[in-house]
CSV table of C-alpha atoms and ligand atoms in Angstrom, one decimal:
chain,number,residue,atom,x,y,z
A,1,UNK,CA,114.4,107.5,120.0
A,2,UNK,CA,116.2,105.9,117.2
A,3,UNK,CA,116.8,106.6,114.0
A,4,UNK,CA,113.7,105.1,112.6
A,5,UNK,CA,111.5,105.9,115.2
A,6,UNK,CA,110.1,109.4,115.1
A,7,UNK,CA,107.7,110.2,117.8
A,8,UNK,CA,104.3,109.6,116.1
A,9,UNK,CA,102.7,108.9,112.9
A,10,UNK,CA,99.2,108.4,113.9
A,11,UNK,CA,98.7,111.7,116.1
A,12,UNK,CA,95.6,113.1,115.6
A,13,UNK,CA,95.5,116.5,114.1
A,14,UNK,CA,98.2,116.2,111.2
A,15,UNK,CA,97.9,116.0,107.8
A,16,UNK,CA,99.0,113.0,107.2
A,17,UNK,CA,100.3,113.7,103.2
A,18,UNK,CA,102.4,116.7,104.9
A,19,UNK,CA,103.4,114.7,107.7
A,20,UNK,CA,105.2,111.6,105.4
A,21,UNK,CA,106.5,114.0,102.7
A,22,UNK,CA,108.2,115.5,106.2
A,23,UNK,CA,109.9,112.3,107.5
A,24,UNK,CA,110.5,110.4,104.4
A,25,UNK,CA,113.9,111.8,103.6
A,26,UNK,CA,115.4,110.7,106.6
A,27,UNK,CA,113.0,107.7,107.9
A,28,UNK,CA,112.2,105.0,105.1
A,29,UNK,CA,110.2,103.2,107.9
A,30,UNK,CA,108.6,104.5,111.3
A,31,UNK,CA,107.5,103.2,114.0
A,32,UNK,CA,104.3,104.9,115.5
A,33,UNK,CA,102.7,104.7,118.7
A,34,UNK,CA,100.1,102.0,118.0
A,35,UNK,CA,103.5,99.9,117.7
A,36,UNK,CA,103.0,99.9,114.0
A,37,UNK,CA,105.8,99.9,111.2
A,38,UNK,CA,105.2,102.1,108.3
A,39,UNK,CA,106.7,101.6,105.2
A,40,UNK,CA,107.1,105.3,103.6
A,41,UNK,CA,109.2,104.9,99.9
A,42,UNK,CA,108.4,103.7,97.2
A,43,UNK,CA,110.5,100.8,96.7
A,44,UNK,CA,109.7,99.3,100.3
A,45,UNK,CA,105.8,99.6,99.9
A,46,UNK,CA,106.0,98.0,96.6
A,47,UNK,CA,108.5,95.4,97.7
A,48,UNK,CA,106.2,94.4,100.6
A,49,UNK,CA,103.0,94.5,98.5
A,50,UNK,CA,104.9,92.0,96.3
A,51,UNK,CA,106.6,89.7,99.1
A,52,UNK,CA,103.1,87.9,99.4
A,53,UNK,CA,104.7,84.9,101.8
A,54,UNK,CA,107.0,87.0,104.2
A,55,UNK,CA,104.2,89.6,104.3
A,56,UNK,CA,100.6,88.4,105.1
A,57,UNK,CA,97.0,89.8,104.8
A,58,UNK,CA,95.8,88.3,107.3
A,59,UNK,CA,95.6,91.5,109.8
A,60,UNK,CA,92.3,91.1,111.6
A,61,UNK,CA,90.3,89.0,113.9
A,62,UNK,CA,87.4,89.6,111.2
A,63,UNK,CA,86.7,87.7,108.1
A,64,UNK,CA,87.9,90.2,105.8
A,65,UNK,CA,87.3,88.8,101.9
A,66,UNK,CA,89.3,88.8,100.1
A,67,UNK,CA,91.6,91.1,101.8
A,68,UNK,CA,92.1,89.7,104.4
A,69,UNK,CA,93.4,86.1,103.0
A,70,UNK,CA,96.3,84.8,101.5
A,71,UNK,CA,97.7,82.2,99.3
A,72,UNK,CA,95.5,79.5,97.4
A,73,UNK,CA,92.4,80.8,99.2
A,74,UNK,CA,92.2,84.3,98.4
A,75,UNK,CA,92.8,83.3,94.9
A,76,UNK,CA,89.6,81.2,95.2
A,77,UNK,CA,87.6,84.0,96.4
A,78,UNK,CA,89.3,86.5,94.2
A,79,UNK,CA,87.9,84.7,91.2
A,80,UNK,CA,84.6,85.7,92.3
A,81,UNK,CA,84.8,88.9,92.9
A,82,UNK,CA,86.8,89.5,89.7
A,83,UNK,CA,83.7,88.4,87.8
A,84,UNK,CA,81.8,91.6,88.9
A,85,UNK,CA,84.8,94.0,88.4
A,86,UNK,CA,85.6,93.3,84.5
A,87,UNK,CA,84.7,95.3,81.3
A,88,UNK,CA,82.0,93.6,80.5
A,89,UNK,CA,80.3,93.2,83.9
A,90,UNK,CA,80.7,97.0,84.1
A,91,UNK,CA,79.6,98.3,80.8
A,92,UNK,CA,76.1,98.2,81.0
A,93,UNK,CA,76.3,100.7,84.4
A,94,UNK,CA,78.2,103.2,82.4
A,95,UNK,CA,74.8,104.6,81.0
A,96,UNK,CA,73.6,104.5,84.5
A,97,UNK,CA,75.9,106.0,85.7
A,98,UNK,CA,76.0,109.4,83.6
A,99,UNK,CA,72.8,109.4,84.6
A,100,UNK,CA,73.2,109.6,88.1
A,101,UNK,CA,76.5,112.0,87.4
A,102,UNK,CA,73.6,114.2,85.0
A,103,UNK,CA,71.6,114.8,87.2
A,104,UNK,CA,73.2,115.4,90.1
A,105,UNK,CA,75.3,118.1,88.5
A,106,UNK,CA,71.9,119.3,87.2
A,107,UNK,CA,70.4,120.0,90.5
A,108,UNK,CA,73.5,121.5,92.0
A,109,UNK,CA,72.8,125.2,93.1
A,110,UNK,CA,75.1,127.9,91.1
A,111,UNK,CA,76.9,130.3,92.3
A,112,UNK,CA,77.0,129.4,96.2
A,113,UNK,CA,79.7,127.6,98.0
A,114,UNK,CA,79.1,123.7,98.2
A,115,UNK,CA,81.5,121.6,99.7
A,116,UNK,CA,82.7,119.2,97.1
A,117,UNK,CA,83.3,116.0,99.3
A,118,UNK,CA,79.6,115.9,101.0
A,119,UNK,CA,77.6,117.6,98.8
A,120,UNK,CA,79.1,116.1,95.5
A,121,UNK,CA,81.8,113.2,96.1
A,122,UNK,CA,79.7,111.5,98.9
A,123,UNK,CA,75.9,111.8,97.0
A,124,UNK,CA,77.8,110.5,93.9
A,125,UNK,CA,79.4,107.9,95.5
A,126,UNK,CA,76.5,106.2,97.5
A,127,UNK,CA,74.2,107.0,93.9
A,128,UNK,CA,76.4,105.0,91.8
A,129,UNK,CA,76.9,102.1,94.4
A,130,UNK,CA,73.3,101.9,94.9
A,131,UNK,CA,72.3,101.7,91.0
A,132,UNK,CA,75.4,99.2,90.7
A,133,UNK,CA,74.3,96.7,93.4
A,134,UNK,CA,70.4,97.1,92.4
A,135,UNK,CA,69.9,99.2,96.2
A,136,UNK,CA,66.7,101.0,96.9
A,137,UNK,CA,67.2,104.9,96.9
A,138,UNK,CA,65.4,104.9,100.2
A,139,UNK,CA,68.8,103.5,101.5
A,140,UNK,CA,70.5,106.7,100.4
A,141,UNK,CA,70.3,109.0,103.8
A,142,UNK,CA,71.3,105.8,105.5
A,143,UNK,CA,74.0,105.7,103.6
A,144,UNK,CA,75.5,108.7,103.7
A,145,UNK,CA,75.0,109.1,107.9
A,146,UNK,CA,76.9,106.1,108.0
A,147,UNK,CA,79.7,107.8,106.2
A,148,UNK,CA,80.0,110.8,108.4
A,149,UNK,CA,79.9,108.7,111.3
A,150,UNK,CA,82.1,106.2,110.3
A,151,UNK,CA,84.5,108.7,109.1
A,152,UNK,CA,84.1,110.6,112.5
A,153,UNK,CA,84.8,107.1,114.4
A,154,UNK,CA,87.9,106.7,112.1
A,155,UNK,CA,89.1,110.1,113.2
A,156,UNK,CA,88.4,109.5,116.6
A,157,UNK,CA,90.4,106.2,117.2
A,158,UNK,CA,87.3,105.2,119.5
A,159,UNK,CA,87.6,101.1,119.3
A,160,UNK,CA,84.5,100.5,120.5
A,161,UNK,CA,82.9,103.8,118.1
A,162,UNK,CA,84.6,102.1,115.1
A,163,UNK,CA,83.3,98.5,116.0
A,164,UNK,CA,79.7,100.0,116.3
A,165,UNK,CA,79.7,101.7,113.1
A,166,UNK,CA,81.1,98.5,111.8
A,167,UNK,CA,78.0,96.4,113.0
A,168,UNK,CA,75.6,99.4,112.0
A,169,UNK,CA,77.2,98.9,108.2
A,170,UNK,CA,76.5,94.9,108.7
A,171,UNK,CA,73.1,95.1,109.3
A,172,UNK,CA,72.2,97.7,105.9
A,173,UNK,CA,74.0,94.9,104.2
A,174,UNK,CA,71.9,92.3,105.7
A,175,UNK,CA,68.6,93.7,104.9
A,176,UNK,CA,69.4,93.6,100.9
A,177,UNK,CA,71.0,90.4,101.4
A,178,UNK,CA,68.4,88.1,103.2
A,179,UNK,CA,65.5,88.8,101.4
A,180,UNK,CA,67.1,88.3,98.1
A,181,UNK,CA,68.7,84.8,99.8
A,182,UNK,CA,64.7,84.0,101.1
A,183,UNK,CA,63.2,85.1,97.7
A,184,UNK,CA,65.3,83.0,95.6
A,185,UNK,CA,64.0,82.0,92.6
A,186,UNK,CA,62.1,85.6,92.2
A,187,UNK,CA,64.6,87.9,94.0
A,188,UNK,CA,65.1,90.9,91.7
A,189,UNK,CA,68.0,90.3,89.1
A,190,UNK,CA,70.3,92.6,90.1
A,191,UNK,CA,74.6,92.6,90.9
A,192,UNK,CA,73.6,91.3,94.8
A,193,UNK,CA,71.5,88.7,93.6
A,194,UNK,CA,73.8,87.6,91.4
A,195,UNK,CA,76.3,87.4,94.0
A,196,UNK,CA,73.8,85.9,96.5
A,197,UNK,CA,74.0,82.7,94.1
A,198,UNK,CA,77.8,82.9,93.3
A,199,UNK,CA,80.1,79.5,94.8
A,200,UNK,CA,83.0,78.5,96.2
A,201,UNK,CA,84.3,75.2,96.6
A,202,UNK,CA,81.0,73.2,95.3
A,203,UNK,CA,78.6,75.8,97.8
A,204,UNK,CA,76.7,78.9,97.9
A,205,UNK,CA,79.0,81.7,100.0
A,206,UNK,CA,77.6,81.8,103.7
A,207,UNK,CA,76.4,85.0,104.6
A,208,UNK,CA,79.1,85.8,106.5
A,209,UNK,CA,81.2,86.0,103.6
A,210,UNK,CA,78.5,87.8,101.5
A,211,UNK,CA,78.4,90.7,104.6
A,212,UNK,CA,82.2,90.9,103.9
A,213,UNK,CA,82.4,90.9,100.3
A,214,UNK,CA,80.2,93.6,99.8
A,215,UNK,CA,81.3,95.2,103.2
A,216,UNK,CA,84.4,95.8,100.9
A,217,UNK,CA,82.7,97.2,97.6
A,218,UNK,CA,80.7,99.6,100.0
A,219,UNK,CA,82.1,100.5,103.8
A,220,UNK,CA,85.6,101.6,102.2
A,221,UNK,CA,85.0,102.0,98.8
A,222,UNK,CA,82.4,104.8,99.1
A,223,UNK,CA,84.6,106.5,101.7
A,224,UNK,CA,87.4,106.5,99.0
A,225,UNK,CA,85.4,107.7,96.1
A,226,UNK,CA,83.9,110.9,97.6
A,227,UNK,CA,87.4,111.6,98.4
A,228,UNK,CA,88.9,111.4,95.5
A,229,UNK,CA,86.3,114.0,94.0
A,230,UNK,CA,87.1,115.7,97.0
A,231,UNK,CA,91.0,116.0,95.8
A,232,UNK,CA,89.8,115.9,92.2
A,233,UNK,CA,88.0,118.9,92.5
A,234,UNK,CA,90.6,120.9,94.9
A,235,UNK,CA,93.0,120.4,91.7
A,236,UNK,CA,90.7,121.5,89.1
A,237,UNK,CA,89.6,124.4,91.1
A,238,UNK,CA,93.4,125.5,91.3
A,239,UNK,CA,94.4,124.6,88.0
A,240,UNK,CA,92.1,126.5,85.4
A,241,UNK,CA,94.9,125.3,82.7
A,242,UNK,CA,94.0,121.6,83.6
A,243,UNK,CA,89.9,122.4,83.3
A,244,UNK,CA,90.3,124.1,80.0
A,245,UNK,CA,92.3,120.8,78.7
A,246,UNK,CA,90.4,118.3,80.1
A,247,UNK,CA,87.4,119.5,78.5
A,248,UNK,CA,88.9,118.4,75.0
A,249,UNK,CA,90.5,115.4,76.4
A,250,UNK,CA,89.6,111.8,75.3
A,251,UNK,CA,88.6,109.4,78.2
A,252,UNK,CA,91.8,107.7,78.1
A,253,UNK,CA,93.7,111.3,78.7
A,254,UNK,CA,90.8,111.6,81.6
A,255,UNK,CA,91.7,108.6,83.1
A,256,UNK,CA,95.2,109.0,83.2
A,257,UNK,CA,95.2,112.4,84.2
A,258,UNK,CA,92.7,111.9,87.1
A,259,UNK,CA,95.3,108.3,88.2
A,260,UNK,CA,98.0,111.7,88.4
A,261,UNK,CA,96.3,113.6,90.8
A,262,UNK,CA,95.5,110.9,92.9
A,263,UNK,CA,98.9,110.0,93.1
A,264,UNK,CA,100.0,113.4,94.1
A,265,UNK,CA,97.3,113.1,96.5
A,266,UNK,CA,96.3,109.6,97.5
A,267,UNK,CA,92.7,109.6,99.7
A,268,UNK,CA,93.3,106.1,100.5
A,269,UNK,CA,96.4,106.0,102.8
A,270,UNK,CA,97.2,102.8,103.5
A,271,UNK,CA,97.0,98.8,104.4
A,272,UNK,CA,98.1,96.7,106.6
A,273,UNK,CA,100.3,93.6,106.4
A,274,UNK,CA,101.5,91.2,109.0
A,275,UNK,CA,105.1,89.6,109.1
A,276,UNK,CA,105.6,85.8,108.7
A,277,UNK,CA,109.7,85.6,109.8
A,278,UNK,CA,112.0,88.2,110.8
A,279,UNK,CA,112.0,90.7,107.5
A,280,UNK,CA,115.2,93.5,107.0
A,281,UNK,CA,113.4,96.3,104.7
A,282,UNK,CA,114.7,100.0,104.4
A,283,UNK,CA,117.8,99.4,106.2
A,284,UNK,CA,115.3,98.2,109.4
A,285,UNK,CA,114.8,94.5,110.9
A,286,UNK,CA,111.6,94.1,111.7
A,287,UNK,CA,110.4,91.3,113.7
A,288,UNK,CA,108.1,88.0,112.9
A,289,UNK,CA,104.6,88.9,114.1
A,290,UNK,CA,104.7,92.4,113.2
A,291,UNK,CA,102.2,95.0,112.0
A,292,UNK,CA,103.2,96.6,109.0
A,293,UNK,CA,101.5,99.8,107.1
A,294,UNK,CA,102.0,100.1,103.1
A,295,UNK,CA,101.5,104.2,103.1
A,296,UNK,CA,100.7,104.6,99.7
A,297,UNK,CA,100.2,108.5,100.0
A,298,UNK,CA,104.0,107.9,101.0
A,299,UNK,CA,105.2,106.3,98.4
A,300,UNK,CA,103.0,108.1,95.9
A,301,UNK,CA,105.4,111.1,96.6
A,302,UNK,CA,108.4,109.4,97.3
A,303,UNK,CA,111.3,111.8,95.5
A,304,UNK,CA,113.1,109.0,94.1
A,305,UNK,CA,110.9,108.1,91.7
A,306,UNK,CA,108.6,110.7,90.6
A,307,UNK,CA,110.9,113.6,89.4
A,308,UNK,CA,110.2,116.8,91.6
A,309,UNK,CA,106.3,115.9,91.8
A,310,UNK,CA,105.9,117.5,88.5
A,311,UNK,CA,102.3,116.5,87.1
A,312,UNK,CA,103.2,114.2,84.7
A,313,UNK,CA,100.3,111.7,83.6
A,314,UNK,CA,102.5,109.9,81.0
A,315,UNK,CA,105.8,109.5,82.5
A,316,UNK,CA,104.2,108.3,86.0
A,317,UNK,CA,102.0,106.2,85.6
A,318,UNK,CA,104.0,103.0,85.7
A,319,UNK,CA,105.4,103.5,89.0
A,320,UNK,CA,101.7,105.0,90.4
A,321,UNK,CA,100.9,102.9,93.4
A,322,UNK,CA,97.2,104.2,93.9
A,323,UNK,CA,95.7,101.1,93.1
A,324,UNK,CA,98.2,98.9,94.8
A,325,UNK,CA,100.2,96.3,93.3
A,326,UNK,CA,100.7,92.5,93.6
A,327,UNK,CA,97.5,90.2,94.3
A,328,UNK,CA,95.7,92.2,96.4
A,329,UNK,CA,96.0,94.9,93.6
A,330,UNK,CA,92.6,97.1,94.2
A,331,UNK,CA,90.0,94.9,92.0
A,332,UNK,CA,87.6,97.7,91.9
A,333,UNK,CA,90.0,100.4,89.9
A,334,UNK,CA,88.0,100.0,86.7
A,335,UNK,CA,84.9,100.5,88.6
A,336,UNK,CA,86.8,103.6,90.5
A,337,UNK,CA,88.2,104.8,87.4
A,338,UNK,CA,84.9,104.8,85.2
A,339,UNK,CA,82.6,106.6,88.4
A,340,UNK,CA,85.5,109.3,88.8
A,341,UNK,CA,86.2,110.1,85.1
A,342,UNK,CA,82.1,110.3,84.3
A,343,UNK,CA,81.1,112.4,87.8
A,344,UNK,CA,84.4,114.9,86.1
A,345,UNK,CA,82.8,114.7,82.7
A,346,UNK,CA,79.2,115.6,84.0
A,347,UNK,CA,80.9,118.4,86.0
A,348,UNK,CA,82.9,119.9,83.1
A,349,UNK,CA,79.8,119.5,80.6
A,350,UNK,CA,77.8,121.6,83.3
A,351,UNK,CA,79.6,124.3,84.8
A,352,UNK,CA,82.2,127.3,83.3
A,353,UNK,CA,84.4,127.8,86.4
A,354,UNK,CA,85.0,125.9,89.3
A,355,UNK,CA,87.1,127.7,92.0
A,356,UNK,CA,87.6,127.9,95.5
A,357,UNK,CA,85.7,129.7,97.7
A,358,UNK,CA,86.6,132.9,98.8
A,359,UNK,CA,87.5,133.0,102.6
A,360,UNK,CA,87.3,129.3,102.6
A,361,UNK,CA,90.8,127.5,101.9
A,362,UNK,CA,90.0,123.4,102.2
A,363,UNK,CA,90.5,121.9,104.8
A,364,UNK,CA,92.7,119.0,104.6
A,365,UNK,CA,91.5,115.3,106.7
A,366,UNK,CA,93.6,114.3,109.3
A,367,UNK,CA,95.3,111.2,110.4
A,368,UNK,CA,94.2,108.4,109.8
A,369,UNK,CA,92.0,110.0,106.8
A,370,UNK,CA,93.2,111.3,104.3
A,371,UNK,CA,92.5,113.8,101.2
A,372,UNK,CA,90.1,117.0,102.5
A,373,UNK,CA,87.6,117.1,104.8
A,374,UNK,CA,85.8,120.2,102.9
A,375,UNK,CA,86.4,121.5,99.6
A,376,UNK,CA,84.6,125.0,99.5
A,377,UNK,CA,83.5,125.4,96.1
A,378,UNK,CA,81.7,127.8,93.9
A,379,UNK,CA,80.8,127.1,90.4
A,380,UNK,CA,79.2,129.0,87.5
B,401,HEM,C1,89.3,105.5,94.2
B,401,HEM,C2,88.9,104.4,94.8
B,401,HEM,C3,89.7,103.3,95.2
B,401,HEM,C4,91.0,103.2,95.6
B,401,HEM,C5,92.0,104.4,95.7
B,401,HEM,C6,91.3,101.8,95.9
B,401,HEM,C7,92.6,101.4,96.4
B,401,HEM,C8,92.8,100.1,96.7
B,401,HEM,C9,94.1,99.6,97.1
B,401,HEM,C10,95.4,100.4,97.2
B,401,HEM,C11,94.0,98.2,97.3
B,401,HEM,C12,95.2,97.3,97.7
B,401,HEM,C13,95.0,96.8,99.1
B,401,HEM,C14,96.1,95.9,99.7
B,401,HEM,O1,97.1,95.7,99.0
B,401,HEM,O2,96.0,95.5,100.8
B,401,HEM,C15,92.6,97.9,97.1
B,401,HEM,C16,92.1,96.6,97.3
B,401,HEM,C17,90.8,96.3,97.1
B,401,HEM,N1,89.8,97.2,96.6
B,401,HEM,FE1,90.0,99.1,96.0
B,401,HEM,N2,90.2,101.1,95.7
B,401,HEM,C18,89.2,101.9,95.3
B,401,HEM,C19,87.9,101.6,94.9
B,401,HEM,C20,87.4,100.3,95.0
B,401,HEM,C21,86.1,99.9,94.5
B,401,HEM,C22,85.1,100.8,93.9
B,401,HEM,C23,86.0,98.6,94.8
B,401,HEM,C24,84.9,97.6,94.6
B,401,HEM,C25,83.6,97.9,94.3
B,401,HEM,C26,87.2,98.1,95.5
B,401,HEM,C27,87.4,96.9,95.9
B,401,HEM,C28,88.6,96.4,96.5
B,401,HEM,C29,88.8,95.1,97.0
B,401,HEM,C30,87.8,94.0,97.1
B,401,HEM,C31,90.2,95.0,97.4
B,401,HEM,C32,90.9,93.8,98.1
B,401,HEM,C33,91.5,93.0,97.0
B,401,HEM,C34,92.3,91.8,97.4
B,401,HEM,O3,92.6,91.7,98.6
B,401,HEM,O4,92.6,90.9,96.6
B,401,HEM,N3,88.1,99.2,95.5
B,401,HEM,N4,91.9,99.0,96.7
């Protein structure tokens, strides 16, 4: 074993956010057992993120837009999506969405333990997405079965699990897609029509790219936001000083103190990038052709730059890498950002207390997941 390669990053079982905080003193990159590098400071993930010609997106065998793309054409595609993700696409969903935040807090039992990933983060999550994208409700259940299963096919490492799930995800997307694509001229106006009739060079996007555009907004992005309430409200419920001033804050001090938490403990782990030429980063060569891992969580926490992992909204929030950086930089954070601060607000407007369960600790995901698998919670 040399000095950059520990035995394993990617066993099963570990807390992953324990596990880097472990090695990244003496390992700035690992090598794991799936023959992955992992990139575990600061400086390294953001100088990959940023080295967009030495260190390509283009990971997978699947059409993956725009993630998956580089150069000129992810640009092209990125223009699109972009045109969903602004201000003033997204302001008219913030009424819906402290709607669905209203009443879902409304009809959440008192005084019994709930867990606050499934019963709040995950409901939330698929609610929002659905009024977003103009989804029936009936899709709901679907939804959220998907999740568990996909998150249990995650866990597993089960190639053939994951690829299921994946196809399972495909075909939901296809049954709001090809109506609206069939009805055309009378297909309801909502965000997926709209993107139905969106272009790329001179044509309509094939379907293909349609599954994987909104495969994106949905198969990971609902994942990540139950999470993060997951995390969100592990903090609060630990933190009674941070409840009593968020209650008074303004939405900016929201946002930025809910971008600090997540950076202390970032749900969404990592990405992958794939080397164009022989690249030296952290004091390791790394060959062309190789599979490279941005941990984020990592980096998040890396010592160097975030003094002692004091919470510190203000002072780290240039260096916060929970969104990404460079131009694959997450196109969704407003949308993130605006879901997370109003399902907070609707929480604090509706409950006095929120605290842990007694007997319960949470139980913290494991590789390759990360954030908590159950937040026990009890509110009043
Ligand atoms: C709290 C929730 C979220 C977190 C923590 C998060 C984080 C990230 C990060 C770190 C990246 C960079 C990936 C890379 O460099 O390879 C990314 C990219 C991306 N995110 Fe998010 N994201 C979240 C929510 C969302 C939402 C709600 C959407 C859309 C509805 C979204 C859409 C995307 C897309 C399309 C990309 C790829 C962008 C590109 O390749 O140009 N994300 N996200």
């Amino acid at each position: 074993m040399t000095d950059h390669m520990p035995d394993d990053l990617s066993a099963a079982g570990r807390d992953l956010r324990a596990y880097t905080d472990e090695l990244r003193p003496r390992h700035p990159v690992v090598k794991n057992v799936a023959g992955e590098w992992v990139l575990l400071r600061h400086a390294d993930v953001a100088a990959a993120a940023l080295d967009h010609e030495r260190f390509s997106s283009g990971v997978s065998r699947y059409l993956q837009v725009p993630n998956g793309l580089d150069g000129d054409e992810h640009t092209r595609y990125r223009n699109v999506i972009a045109r969903f993700l602004g201000p003033d696409a997204l302001t008219p969903f913030v009424p819906v969405f402290e709607r669905v935040a209203a009443q879902l807090v409304a009809d959440l039992p008192k005084g019994v333990v709930l867990d606050a990933v499934s019963d709040i983060g995950a409901v939330f999550a698929v609610r929002a997405q659905c009024a977003w994208l103009g989804w029936p409700a009936e899709l709901e259940p679907r939804l959220l079965e998907w999740m568990q299963e996909n998150h249990a096919a995650t866990r597993s490492g089960d190639r053939a699990w994951t690829t299921g799930v994946a196809e399972q995800f495909d075909e939901i997307i296809r049954s709001v897609v090809l109506p609206r694509r069939a009805a055309d001229g009378n297909a309801p106006d909502d965000v997926t029509t709209r993107l139905c009739r969106e272009m790329v060079d001179g044509r309509l996007l094939t379907e293909l790219e349609l599954v994987s555009i909104l495969r994106n907004w949905t198969g990971g992005d609902l994942g990540s936001i139950a999470l993060c309430v997951g995390v969100l409200v592990a903090h609060l419920a630990q933190q009674p000083g941070l409840v009593a001033q968020l209650r008074t804050a303004s939405d900016e001090q929201m946002d930025a103190a809910i971008d600090e938490v997540l950076r202390l403990d970032d749900p969404f782990v990592s990405n992958r990038r794939i080397t164009t030429c022989p690249v030296r980063i952290g004091g390791v060569d790394i060959p062309s052709g190789a599979r490279v891992k941005l941990n984020w969580t990592s980096a998040n926490r890396d010592e160097a730059v975030f003094d002692n992992n004091r919470f510190d909204p203000e002072r780290n929030a240039a260096a916060n890498l929970v969104y990404g950086i460079g131009k694959h930089v997450c196109p969704g954070r407003l949308l993130a950002t605006w879901e997370l601060r109003i399902a907070l607000q609707a929480l604090l407007a509706s409950v006095q207390t929120i605290e842990l369960a007694p007997d319960q600790p949470p139980e913290r995901e494991v590789a390759p997941v990360g954030g908590y698998h159950r937040v026990p919670v009890v509110f009043t």
